Tab-separated table of C-alpha atoms in Angstrom:
chain	number	residue	atom	x	y	z
T	1	MET	CA	20.344	-36.090	-22.941
T	2	ALA	CA	20.516	-32.401	-22.019
T	3	PRO	CA	22.798	-31.616	-19.032
T	4	CYS	CA	19.897	-30.191	-17.054
T	5	GLN	CA	17.954	-33.427	-17.512
T	6	LYS	CA	20.959	-35.439	-16.372
T	7	LEU	CA	21.161	-33.397	-13.180
T	8	VAL	CA	17.464	-33.869	-12.482
T	9	PHE	CA	17.725	-37.632	-12.979
T	10	GLN	CA	20.813	-37.732	-10.769
T	11	ALA	CA	18.856	-35.845	-8.140
T	12	GLN	CA	15.993	-38.326	-8.498
T	13	ALA	CA	18.374	-41.180	-7.805
T	14	ARG	CA	19.509	-39.586	-4.550
T	15	PHE	CA	16.073	-38.839	-3.096
T	16	PRO	CA	13.512	-41.213	-1.583
T	17	PRO	CA	10.252	-41.691	-3.551
T	18	GLY	CA	8.170	-38.552	-3.554
T	19	ARG	CA	11.007	-36.355	-2.262
T	20	LEU	CA	11.876	-34.766	-5.586
T	21	SER	CA	8.254	-33.868	-6.260
T	22	GLN	CA	8.358	-31.892	-3.024
T	23	LEU	CA	11.439	-30.024	-4.170
T	24	LYS	CA	9.698	-28.987	-7.372
T	25	ARG	CA	7.494	-26.738	-5.302
T	26	LYS	CA	10.092	-25.414	-2.836
T	27	ALA	CA	11.810	-22.384	-4.252
T	28	LYS	CA	10.265	-19.148	-3.044
T	29	PHE	CA	11.502	-16.524	-0.638
T	30	GLY	CA	8.299	-16.013	1.337
T	31	PRO	CA	6.158	-17.192	4.216
T	32	SER	CA	5.081	-20.650	5.459
T	33	PRO	CA	1.569	-21.987	5.892
T	34	SER	CA	1.785	-20.951	9.524
T	35	GLY	CA	3.310	-17.624	8.548
T	36	ARG	CA	0.784	-16.941	5.799
T	37	ALA	CA	-2.405	-18.188	7.340
T	38	GLY	CA	-2.405	-17.292	11.002
T	39	GLN	CA	-1.733	-13.675	11.888
T	40	SER	CA	-2.336	-14.046	15.612
T	41	LEU	CA	0.520	-14.425	18.064
T	42	CYS	CA	-0.208	-18.101	18.676
T	43	LEU	CA	-0.691	-19.966	15.409
T	44	ARG	CA	-2.376	-23.331	15.212
T	45	GLN	CA	-4.432	-23.548	12.032
T	46	ARG	CA	-3.142	-23.384	8.486
T	47	ARG	CA	-5.418	-21.834	5.873
T	48	PRO	CA	-4.343	-21.360	2.241
T	49	PRO	CA	-5.611	-18.785	-0.215
T	50	VAL	CA	-8.401	-19.965	-2.425
T	51	GLY	CA	-10.195	-19.297	-5.679
T	52	ALA	CA	-7.732	-18.642	-8.497
T	53	ALA	CA	-4.838	-18.917	-6.060
T	54	ALA	CA	-6.108	-22.208	-4.641
T	55	ALA	CA	-5.340	-23.947	-7.894
T	56	ARG	CA	-1.683	-23.734	-6.949
T	57	PRO	CA	-0.136	-24.879	-3.657
T	58	ALA	CA	-0.200	-22.298	-0.873
T	59	PRO	CA	3.271	-21.088	0.128
T	60	GLU	CA	4.755	-21.770	3.506
T	61	GLY	CA	6.833	-19.475	5.633
T	62	ARG	CA	9.885	-20.101	3.604
T	63	GLY	CA	7.786	-19.991	0.480
T	64	TRP	CA	7.135	-23.710	0.190
T	65	PRO	CA	3.776	-25.048	-0.945
T	66	GLU	CA	1.495	-26.714	1.519
T	67	GLY	CA	1.826	-30.463	1.748
T	68	THR	CA	5.637	-30.375	1.754
T	69	SER	CA	7.973	-30.155	4.694
T	70	SER	CA	6.978	-27.269	6.910
T	71	SER	CA	9.396	-24.860	8.516
T	72	SER	CA	9.370	-26.983	11.654
T	73	GLY	CA	10.245	-30.089	9.676
T	74	GLN	CA	6.755	-31.658	9.825
T	75	ARG	CA	4.558	-32.641	6.906
T	76	ASP	CA	0.932	-31.784	6.421
T	77	GLY	CA	-0.819	-33.085	3.349
T	78	THR	CA	-4.293	-31.901	4.297
T	79	ARG	CA	-5.940	-28.894	2.692
T	80	PRO	CA	-8.653	-26.957	4.542
T	81	GLN	CA	-11.722	-25.991	2.556
T	82	PRO	CA	-11.455	-22.584	0.864
T	83	ARG	CA	-13.050	-19.611	2.583
T	84	HIS	CA	-12.025	-16.700	0.402
T	85	ARG	CA	-12.051	-16.105	-3.329
T	86	THR	CA	-9.467	-14.491	-5.543
T	87	THR	CA	-10.188	-13.149	-8.967
T	88	GLY	CA	-8.033	-14.396	-11.822
T	89	LEU	CA	-6.602	-11.543	-13.907
T	90	SER	CA	-6.190	-11.573	-17.664
T	91	VAL	CA	-2.672	-10.775	-18.833
T	92	LYS	CA	-2.619	-8.689	-22.009
T	93	ALA	CA	0.566	-10.138	-23.454
T	94	PRO	CA	1.223	-13.811	-24.281
T	95	MET	CA	3.411	-15.826	-21.977
T	96	GLU	CA	6.934	-16.356	-23.264
T	97	MET	CA	7.656	-19.742	-24.803
T	98	TRP	CA	9.422	-22.137	-22.483
T	99	SER	CA	12.799	-23.227	-23.771
T	100	THR	CA	13.966	-26.763	-23.130
T	101	SER	CA	17.420	-26.217	-24.581
T	102	SER	CA	20.511	-26.539	-22.414
T	103	THR	CA	21.359	-22.986	-23.499
T	104	GLU	CA	18.739	-21.730	-21.042
T	105	ARG	CA	21.485	-21.477	-18.446
T	106	PHE	CA	22.704	-18.346	-20.268
T	107	TYR	CA	19.667	-16.192	-19.540
T	108	LYS	CA	20.783	-12.781	-18.258
T	109	ILE	CA	19.774	-10.312	-15.597
T	110	PRO	CA	18.503	-7.160	-17.368
T	111	GLU	CA	20.698	-4.089	-17.540
T	112	GLY	CA	19.671	-0.744	-16.117
T	113	LYS	CA	17.666	1.420	-18.502
T	114	GLY	CA	18.614	4.796	-17.039
T	115	PRO	CA	21.265	7.257	-18.235
T	116	HIS	CA	23.979	6.125	-15.793
T	117	SER	CA	26.382	3.231	-15.997
T	118	VAL	CA	26.278	1.173	-12.806
T	119	GLY	CA	28.999	-0.088	-10.512
T	120	CYS	CA	28.757	-2.173	-7.391
T	121	THR	CA	30.971	-2.996	-4.447
T	122	ASP	CA	30.683	-4.824	-1.140
T	123	LEU	CA	31.208	-3.217	2.252
T	124	MET	CA	31.620	-4.950	5.597
T	125	THR	CA	32.493	-3.144	8.810
T	126	GLU	CA	33.977	-4.623	11.969
T	127	ASP	CA	35.306	-8.130	12.478
T	128	ALA	CA	32.153	-9.185	14.326
T	129	VAL	CA	28.576	-10.190	13.608
T	130	GLU	CA	27.368	-6.797	14.864
T	131	GLY	CA	28.945	-4.960	11.943
T	132	SER	CA	27.197	-3.928	8.716
T	133	PHE	CA	27.304	-5.924	5.488
T	134	LEU	CA	25.902	-4.578	2.236
T	135	ARG	CA	26.339	-4.395	-1.500
T	136	LEU	CA	26.348	-0.840	-2.812
T	137	TYR	CA	25.023	-0.076	-6.313
T	138	TYR	CA	25.846	3.388	-7.635
T	139	PRO	CA	26.159	5.575	-10.753
T	140	ALA	CA	29.621	4.928	-12.191
T	141	TYR	CA	31.944	6.047	-14.920
T	142	ASP	CA	31.835	3.934	-18.068
T	143	ALA	CA	34.417	1.197	-17.700
T	144	THR	CA	34.565	-1.301	-20.556
T	145	ASP	CA	37.765	-2.806	-19.164
T	146	ILE	CA	36.208	-3.772	-15.805
T	147	GLU	CA	34.441	-7.095	-15.357
T	148	GLU	CA	30.861	-7.408	-14.197
T	149	ALA	CA	30.345	-8.528	-10.612
T	150	ARG	CA	29.653	-12.160	-9.859
T	151	TRP	CA	25.994	-12.640	-9.049
T	152	ILE	CA	26.463	-15.270	-6.324
T	153	PRO	CA	30.007	-14.730	-5.088
T	154	ASP	CA	30.680	-17.760	-2.837
T	155	LYS	CA	29.842	-21.469	-2.958
T	156	GLU	CA	28.576	-21.241	0.618
T	157	TYR	CA	25.527	-19.403	-0.745
T	158	TYR	CA	24.748	-22.492	-2.840
T	159	GLN	CA	24.991	-24.534	0.346
T	160	GLY	CA	22.690	-22.129	2.170
T	161	LEU	CA	20.135	-22.220	-0.638
T	162	SER	CA	20.312	-26.027	-0.617
T	163	ASP	CA	19.680	-26.112	3.136
T	164	PHE	CA	16.875	-23.595	2.768
T	165	LEU	CA	15.222	-25.739	0.082
T	166	ASN	CA	15.800	-28.964	2.064
T	167	MET	CA	18.056	-30.326	-0.678
T	168	TYR	CA	21.185	-32.372	-0.185
T	169	ARG	CA	24.060	-29.906	-0.413
T	170	VAL	CA	25.960	-32.032	-2.931
T	171	VAL	CA	22.943	-31.989	-5.263
T	172	GLY	CA	22.024	-28.350	-4.679
T	173	GLU	CA	25.581	-27.118	-5.083
T	174	ARG	CA	25.931	-28.919	-8.397
T	175	LEU	CA	22.607	-27.654	-9.718
T	176	PHE	CA	23.235	-24.055	-8.688
T	177	HIS	CA	26.815	-24.104	-9.912
T	178	TYR	CA	25.800	-25.484	-13.307
T	179	TYR	CA	22.927	-23.087	-13.895
T	180	VAL	CA	24.095	-19.860	-12.257
T	181	GLY	CA	27.761	-20.363	-11.412
T	182	SER	CA	28.875	-18.198	-14.344
T	183	VAL	CA	26.105	-15.604	-14.031
T	184	THR	CA	27.176	-12.006	-13.523
T	185	CYS	CA	25.040	-8.994	-12.750
T	186	PRO	CA	25.235	-6.064	-15.191
T	187	ALA	CA	27.157	-3.814	-12.812
T	188	LYS	CA	30.905	-3.293	-12.990
T	189	SER	CA	32.743	-4.553	-9.929
T	190	ASN	CA	34.404	-1.706	-7.996
T	191	ALA	CA	34.016	0.698	-10.917
T	192	ALA	CA	34.869	4.321	-10.176
T	193	PHE	CA	31.998	6.250	-8.612
T	194	LYS	CA	30.595	9.073	-10.732
T	195	PRO	CA	30.511	12.261	-8.628
T	196	GLY	CA	29.178	15.653	-9.628
T	197	GLU	CA	25.690	15.573	-8.147
T	198	LYS	CA	23.923	14.548	-4.982
T	199	TYR	CA	22.116	11.243	-5.385
T	200	PRO	CA	19.106	10.114	-3.337
T	201	LEU	CA	19.672	6.967	-1.265
T	202	ILE	CA	17.665	3.725	-1.113
T	203	VAL	CA	18.272	1.079	1.558
T	204	PHE	CA	17.079	-2.326	0.284
T	205	SER	CA	16.049	-5.333	2.426
T	206	HIS	CA	15.983	-8.875	0.992
T	207	GLY	CA	13.370	-11.583	1.549
T	208	LEU	CA	13.403	-14.735	3.654
T	209	GLY	CA	16.057	-17.178	2.435
T	210	ALA	CA	17.596	-14.577	0.119
T	211	PHE	CA	20.721	-12.410	0.459
T	212	ARG	CA	22.176	-9.107	-0.693
T	213	THR	CA	22.944	-9.938	-4.358
T	214	ILE	CA	19.796	-11.522	-5.767
T	215	TYR	CA	17.694	-8.388	-6.274
T	216	SER	CA	20.249	-6.854	-8.610
T	217	ALA	CA	17.739	-6.197	-11.437
T	218	ILE	CA	15.860	-3.797	-9.162
T	219	CYS	CA	18.927	-2.267	-7.529
T	220	ILE	CA	20.776	-1.781	-10.823
T	221	GLU	CA	17.760	-0.094	-12.429
T	222	MET	CA	17.500	2.317	-9.495
T	223	ALA	CA	21.232	3.099	-9.686
T	224	SER	CA	21.043	3.624	-13.445
T	225	GLN	CA	18.292	6.191	-12.800
T	226	GLY	CA	20.482	8.162	-10.383
T	227	PHE	CA	20.098	6.521	-6.962
T	228	ILE	CA	22.661	5.070	-4.605
T	229	VAL	CA	21.319	1.723	-3.357
T	230	ALA	CA	22.588	-0.045	-0.236
T	231	ALA	CA	21.380	-3.677	-0.369
T	232	VAL	CA	21.721	-5.019	3.171
T	233	GLU	CA	22.571	-8.644	3.929
T	234	HIS	CA	20.742	-9.487	7.137
T	235	ARG	CA	22.397	-11.482	9.914
T	236	ASP	CA	19.222	-12.404	11.809
T	237	GLU	CA	19.409	-15.990	10.445
T	238	SER	CA	16.761	-15.230	7.830
T	239	ALA	CA	19.226	-15.218	4.909
T	240	SER	CA	20.049	-18.534	3.236
T	241	ALA	CA	23.630	-17.742	4.115
T	242	THR	CA	25.728	-14.802	5.178
T	243	TYR	CA	29.023	-14.297	6.937
T	244	TYR	CA	31.243	-11.948	8.866
T	245	CYS	CA	35.021	-11.784	8.933
T	246	LYS	CA	36.790	-12.596	12.162
T	247	ARG	CA	40.434	-12.403	13.036
T	248	ARG	CA	42.390	-15.630	13.239
T	249	SER	CA	44.178	-16.507	16.435
T	250	VAL	CA	47.813	-15.393	16.784
T	251	SER	CA	49.115	-18.936	16.230
T	252	GLU	CA	47.049	-19.354	13.037
T	253	SER	CA	47.981	-15.984	11.529
T	254	GLN	CA	51.710	-16.552	12.104
T	255	GLU	CA	51.804	-18.835	9.066
T	256	GLU	CA	52.966	-16.734	6.113
T	257	SER	CA	50.373	-18.117	3.665
T	258	THR	CA	47.411	-17.673	6.025
T	259	PRO	CA	45.445	-14.402	5.932
T	260	ASN	CA	44.679	-12.931	9.332
T	261	MET	CA	40.909	-12.813	8.602
T	262	GLU	CA	38.548	-15.706	7.933
T	263	LYS	CA	34.857	-15.953	7.029
T	264	GLU	CA	32.482	-17.140	9.721
T	265	TRP	CA	29.301	-18.371	7.987
T	266	ILE	CA	25.770	-17.986	9.339
T	267	TYR	CA	23.068	-20.123	7.729
T	268	TYR	CA	19.275	-19.929	7.701
T	269	ARG	CA	17.663	-20.993	10.977
T	270	LYS	CA	14.656	-23.251	10.585
T	271	LEU	CA	11.789	-23.184	13.016
T	272	LYS	CA	12.167	-25.597	15.885
T	273	THR	CA	9.463	-28.149	16.573
T	274	GLY	CA	6.569	-26.431	18.319
T	275	GLU	CA	8.048	-22.947	17.865
T	276	GLU	CA	5.588	-20.191	17.006
T	277	GLU	CA	6.631	-18.554	13.766
T	278	ARG	CA	5.339	-15.074	14.496
T	279	CYS	CA	7.399	-14.797	17.670
T	280	LEU	CA	10.597	-15.588	15.766
T	281	ARG	CA	9.790	-13.439	12.740
T	282	HIS	CA	8.784	-10.436	14.845
T	283	LYS	CA	12.095	-10.620	16.685
T	284	GLN	CA	13.961	-10.950	13.395
T	285	VAL	CA	12.168	-8.026	11.721
T	286	GLN	CA	13.194	-5.749	14.563
T	287	GLN	CA	16.833	-6.730	14.087
T	288	ARG	CA	16.440	-6.275	10.331
T	289	ALA	CA	15.112	-2.744	10.807
T	290	GLN	CA	18.064	-1.904	13.031
T	291	GLU	CA	20.427	-3.267	10.357
T	292	CYS	CA	18.768	-1.010	7.753
T	293	ILE	CA	19.158	1.992	10.042
T	294	LYS	CA	22.770	1.005	10.729
T	295	ALA	CA	23.403	0.832	6.960
T	296	LEU	CA	21.858	4.295	6.590
T	297	ASN	CA	24.131	5.680	9.307
T	298	LEU	CA	27.143	4.049	7.680
T	299	ILE	CA	26.491	5.578	4.242
T	300	LEU	CA	25.869	8.992	5.793
T	301	LYS	CA	29.123	8.687	7.732
T	302	ILE	CA	30.962	7.984	4.472
T	303	ASN	CA	29.137	10.895	2.853
T	304	SER	CA	30.399	13.229	5.592
T	305	GLY	CA	33.980	12.238	4.850
T	306	GLU	CA	34.620	10.004	7.842
T	307	GLU	CA	37.057	7.147	7.328
T	308	VAL	CA	35.416	3.715	7.273
T	309	MET	CA	37.370	0.478	7.476
T	310	ASN	CA	36.160	-2.119	4.971
T	311	VAL	CA	37.349	-5.520	6.176
T	312	LEU	CA	36.801	-6.933	2.662
T	313	HIS	CA	39.694	-4.806	1.317
T	314	SER	CA	38.225	-3.937	-2.083
T	315	ASP	CA	39.838	-1.495	-4.525
T	316	PHE	CA	36.870	0.855	-4.357
T	317	ASP	CA	37.635	4.422	-3.268
T	318	TRP	CA	35.103	5.153	-0.538
T	319	ASN	CA	36.343	8.725	-0.234
T	320	SER	CA	34.835	9.414	-3.657
T	321	LEU	CA	31.354	9.240	-2.087
T	322	LYS	CA	31.977	12.296	0.076
T	323	ASP	CA	29.189	14.882	-0.297
T	324	SER	CA	27.475	12.762	-2.979
T	325	VAL	CA	24.401	11.601	-1.032
T	326	ASP	CA	21.309	13.796	-0.875
T	327	THR	CA	20.690	13.386	2.846
T	328	SER	CA	17.188	14.844	2.591
T	329	ARG	CA	16.035	12.227	0.074
T	330	ILE	CA	16.237	8.750	1.576
T	331	ALA	CA	13.870	5.796	1.060
T	332	VAL	CA	13.668	2.162	2.178
T	333	MET	CA	12.582	-0.700	-0.062
T	334	GLY	CA	12.257	-4.476	0.284
T	335	HIS	CA	10.602	-7.714	-0.852
T	336	SER	CA	8.443	-10.131	1.162
T	337	PHE	CA	10.081	-10.302	4.615
T	338	GLY	CA	11.991	-7.269	3.378
T	339	GLY	CA	8.634	-5.563	2.858
T	340	ALA	CA	7.823	-6.121	6.528
T	341	THR	CA	11.282	-4.726	7.269
T	342	VAL	CA	10.361	-1.600	5.294
T	343	ILE	CA	7.307	-1.035	7.511
T	344	GLU	CA	9.273	-1.635	10.708
T	345	SER	CA	12.079	0.672	9.526
T	346	LEU	CA	9.682	3.491	8.664
T	347	SER	CA	8.155	3.276	12.135
T	348	LYS	CA	11.580	3.582	13.759
T	349	GLU	CA	13.440	6.045	11.539
T	350	ILE	CA	11.947	9.316	10.314
T	351	ARG	CA	14.921	9.933	7.986
T	352	PHE	CA	13.327	7.354	5.701
T	353	ARG	CA	10.947	9.719	3.910
T	354	CYS	CA	8.985	6.956	2.182
T	355	GLY	CA	8.972	3.208	1.609
T	356	ILE	CA	8.167	0.603	-1.060
T	357	ALA	CA	7.065	-2.900	-0.019
T	358	LEU	CA	7.190	-5.528	-2.778
T	359	ASP	CA	4.758	-8.431	-2.222
T	360	VAL	CA	4.958	-7.857	1.515
T	361	TRP	CA	4.583	-10.600	4.124
T	362	MET	CA	2.755	-8.961	7.047
T	363	LEU	CA	3.121	-11.671	9.704
T	364	PRO	CA	6.338	-10.237	11.250
T	365	VAL	CA	4.846	-6.741	11.660
T	366	GLY	CA	4.075	-5.922	15.299
T	367	ASP	CA	0.563	-4.961	16.408
T	368	ASP	CA	1.802	-1.587	17.644
T	369	ILE	CA	2.709	-0.579	14.065
T	370	TYR	CA	-0.957	-0.266	13.133
T	371	GLN	CA	-1.525	2.476	15.721
T	372	ASN	CA	-0.378	5.322	13.446
T	373	SER	CA	3.281	4.336	13.806
T	374	VAL	CA	4.000	4.746	10.083
T	375	GLN	CA	3.475	8.355	9.036
T	376	GLN	CA	5.537	8.286	5.839
T	377	PRO	CA	4.138	7.525	2.354
T	378	LEU	CA	4.189	3.824	1.502
T	379	LEU	CA	3.643	1.936	-1.772
T	380	PHE	CA	2.633	-1.740	-1.794
T	381	ILE	CA	3.341	-3.523	-5.099
T	382	ASN	CA	1.832	-7.022	-5.009
T	383	SER	CA	1.986	-10.028	-7.304
T	384	GLU	CA	-1.268	-11.610	-8.428
T	385	LYS	CA	-0.529	-15.138	-7.231
T	386	PHE	CA	1.029	-14.713	-3.780
T	387	GLN	CA	-1.320	-12.655	-1.635
T	388	TRP	CA	-4.203	-13.955	0.491
T	389	ALA	CA	-7.116	-12.400	2.378
T	390	GLU	CA	-5.665	-12.091	5.870
T	391	ASN	CA	-2.448	-10.541	4.597
T	392	ILE	CA	-4.364	-8.042	2.434
T	393	LEU	CA	-6.565	-7.080	5.391
T	394	LYS	CA	-3.416	-6.239	7.358
T	395	ILE	CA	-2.178	-4.072	4.485
T	396	LYS	CA	-5.528	-2.284	4.266
T	397	LYS	CA	-5.480	-1.688	8.013
T	398	LEU	CA	-2.100	-0.032	7.699
T	399	ILE	CA	-3.164	2.028	4.684
T	400	SER	CA	-6.408	3.095	6.386
T	401	ASN	CA	-7.564	6.293	4.676
T	402	ASP	CA	-4.090	7.706	4.062
T	403	THR	CA	-3.948	8.879	0.427
T	404	ASN	CA	-0.143	8.714	0.536
T	405	LYS	CA	-0.296	4.952	1.044
T	406	LYS	CA	-1.104	3.001	-2.121
T	407	MET	CA	-1.508	-0.632	-3.172
T	408	ILE	CA	-1.348	-2.051	-6.705
T	409	THR	CA	-1.218	-5.561	-8.164
T	410	ILE	CA	0.720	-6.741	-11.233
T	411	LYS	CA	-1.333	-9.138	-13.360
T	412	GLY	CA	0.121	-12.556	-14.070
T	413	SER	CA	3.018	-12.102	-11.645
T	414	VAL	CA	4.218	-14.430	-8.901
T	415	HIS	CA	6.215	-13.932	-5.718
T	416	GLN	CA	9.407	-14.717	-7.636
T	417	SER	CA	8.772	-11.965	-10.202
T	418	PHE	CA	10.905	-9.638	-8.027
T	419	PRO	CA	14.180	-11.540	-7.287
T	420	ASP	CA	16.687	-12.242	-10.071
T	421	PHE	CA	16.043	-15.990	-10.298
T	422	THR	CA	13.129	-15.264	-12.647
T	423	PHE	CA	15.619	-13.926	-15.216
T	424	VAL	CA	18.349	-16.562	-15.021
T	425	SER	CA	16.074	-19.600	-15.312
T	426	GLY	CA	14.759	-20.978	-18.587
T	427	GLY	CA	11.759	-23.222	-19.096
T	428	ILE	CA	12.721	-26.404	-17.270
T	429	ILE	CA	14.099	-24.778	-14.137
T	430	ALA	CA	11.379	-22.111	-14.104
T	431	ARG	CA	8.677	-24.790	-14.196
T	432	PHE	CA	10.577	-26.964	-11.729
T	433	PHE	CA	10.826	-24.170	-9.133
T	434	LYS	CA	7.849	-21.991	-10.224
T	435	LEU	CA	10.015	-18.920	-10.794
T	436	LYS	CA	7.953	-17.275	-13.544
T	437	GLY	CA	4.350	-16.184	-13.838
T	438	GLU	CA	2.127	-15.728	-16.871
T	439	ILE	CA	3.564	-12.276	-17.547
T	440	ASP	CA	6.967	-11.816	-19.169
T	441	PRO	CA	9.513	-11.323	-16.334
T	442	ASN	CA	10.961	-8.209	-17.962
T	443	GLU	CA	7.546	-6.589	-18.268
T	444	ALA	CA	6.709	-7.411	-14.643
T	445	ILE	CA	9.922	-5.899	-13.307
T	446	ASP	CA	9.498	-2.833	-15.545
T	447	ILE	CA	6.037	-2.204	-14.106
T	448	SER	CA	7.373	-2.551	-10.577
T	449	ASN	CA	10.403	-0.337	-11.224
T	450	HIS	CA	8.448	2.355	-13.078
T	451	ALA	CA	5.789	2.546	-10.369
T	452	SER	CA	8.551	2.740	-7.761
T	453	LEU	CA	10.338	5.548	-9.592
T	454	ALA	CA	7.141	7.563	-9.999
T	455	PHE	CA	6.350	7.108	-6.305
T	456	LEU	CA	9.890	8.125	-5.308
T	457	GLN	CA	9.789	11.227	-7.500
T	458	LYS	CA	6.613	12.423	-5.840
T	459	HIS	CA	7.564	11.758	-2.238
T	460	LEU	CA	11.271	12.608	-2.439
T	461	SER	CA	10.503	15.748	-4.482
T	462	LEU	CA	12.796	14.708	-7.334
T	463	LYS	CA	13.187	16.750	-10.508
T	464	LYS	CA	13.138	13.855	-12.951
T	465	ASP	CA	10.789	12.554	-15.622
T	466	PHE	CA	9.564	9.606	-13.560
T	467	ASP	CA	6.134	11.225	-13.342
T	468	GLN	CA	5.473	9.742	-16.804
T	469	TRP	CA	4.585	6.577	-14.862
T	470	ASP	CA	2.303	8.233	-12.287
T	471	SER	CA	-0.693	6.272	-13.581
T	472	LEU	CA	0.931	3.001	-12.509
T	473	VAL	CA	0.928	4.148	-8.874
T	474	ASP	CA	-2.848	4.404	-9.193
T	475	GLY	CA	-3.044	0.949	-10.776
T	476	ILE	CA	-3.835	2.267	-14.254
T	477	GLY	CA	-2.092	0.706	-17.235
T	478	PRO	CA	-1.492	-2.607	-18.998
T	479	ASN	CA	-1.184	-5.585	-16.639
T	480	VAL	CA	-1.706	-3.597	-13.441
T	481	ILE	CA	-4.796	-2.983	-11.306
T	482	PRO	CA	-5.462	-0.679	-8.350
T	483	GLY	CA	-5.627	-2.354	-4.964
T	484	THR	CA	-5.864	-6.143	-5.003
T	485	ASN	CA	-7.438	-9.065	-6.828
T	486	ILE	CA	-8.144	-10.763	-3.479
T	487	ASP	CA	-11.728	-10.881	-2.199
T	488	THR	CA	-11.576	-9.834	1.448
T	489	SER	CA	-15.330	-9.847	2.066
T	490	PRO	CA	-16.461	-11.959	5.074
T	491	ALA	CA	-16.978	-15.620	4.290
T	492	GLU	CA	-20.559	-16.770	4.017
T	493	PRO	CA	-21.802	-19.055	6.819
T	494	GLU	CA	-21.504	-22.714	5.953
């Protein structure tokens, strides 16, 4: 029996009847039925997408399908009748064959395709929750003698993911450790920064239930193309897990073998019974935007030559970043809840010259944002299978008639076509957690990255060759369409 099958059967033995079938559908970093369906402040009715998208379960606020445990811990097996139609898109390349071999655990995150080698390092300021925490991806000197960075660096992240997916920690930890415990991202840990030019800066915001390291395919590609990318880890209790370092008490630190700092872990906060999701998410997105702005200020402080204390004590030379950031070319980017964070950040900080929202979840966005609060250019890159009518209508309202705001859809893609899990899962796990769409994951991420680079070149006034992908921004090309596949026309009277 393959090891992966053994783990699944062991998991089956630990769960009550029907529980494992719920887990099969619970592995997305996106919104809940309440978060997806109702966009008003007080949410009562759940309404899934329909048509082509109705053939699959509708995601919940944490990305679970309808009919499983909701974010408040309740179950709802009913499905309202469809009211809107989505159009299925034909993918022009065949779907990759699903492997059932135990070697599927060795799938890799793709390397950057640009001219620069990529390094990464972690930065945490202050011994308090109010400090900044981010992973920095950057152009680096070639360093064959330096190891690649661990993709998920602490076992507590496995625990957080298990909690987020409503799995027993002992089962989740073992599954995650077996399948991704040895995975590295193709960026050299603490490699020497490559100076000599001023690089534009991207601040990246992760999705609900995610954390700073699991969008490395996107961040590494941007760094390989000549960007510095600051991937923020949010402490608003929307990450599966995060932490800050706090000083031990005097009595504890007096022991010779005890370091004077310890990690204080913060795990994902589930909705309380009866709690309105939009109220919580709107509060969180405001904190997230402030954390993105704080990360921006931190990188610019380092760029100016100011000394910054990194409580993580890495070997990276932060002084090497002095005068290496192009302070006039700064963008913000994010996925799902991170896409909402992009919109909120643009409305609050004019130094962000443009933004890119990947498969955005619009529920957290405040009503005031639609009143011309976002003046900067904005690109929405959607998956085919995630979006629904009410969310698309919110996007269109924000776009209005602004030609600098664009929306495209990648054919055959799913919400998980953007995080790294789509690359490190083979057939069994991908089917189990619905991590892959009909399009090859590498092609989907290439379309997203190329469209992003073309958009950034135009609106950051870069002198690169990214304009070769300008057509993608207009939704022209293989496996991409302009706008959306979702029918947003009013429902016919019943």
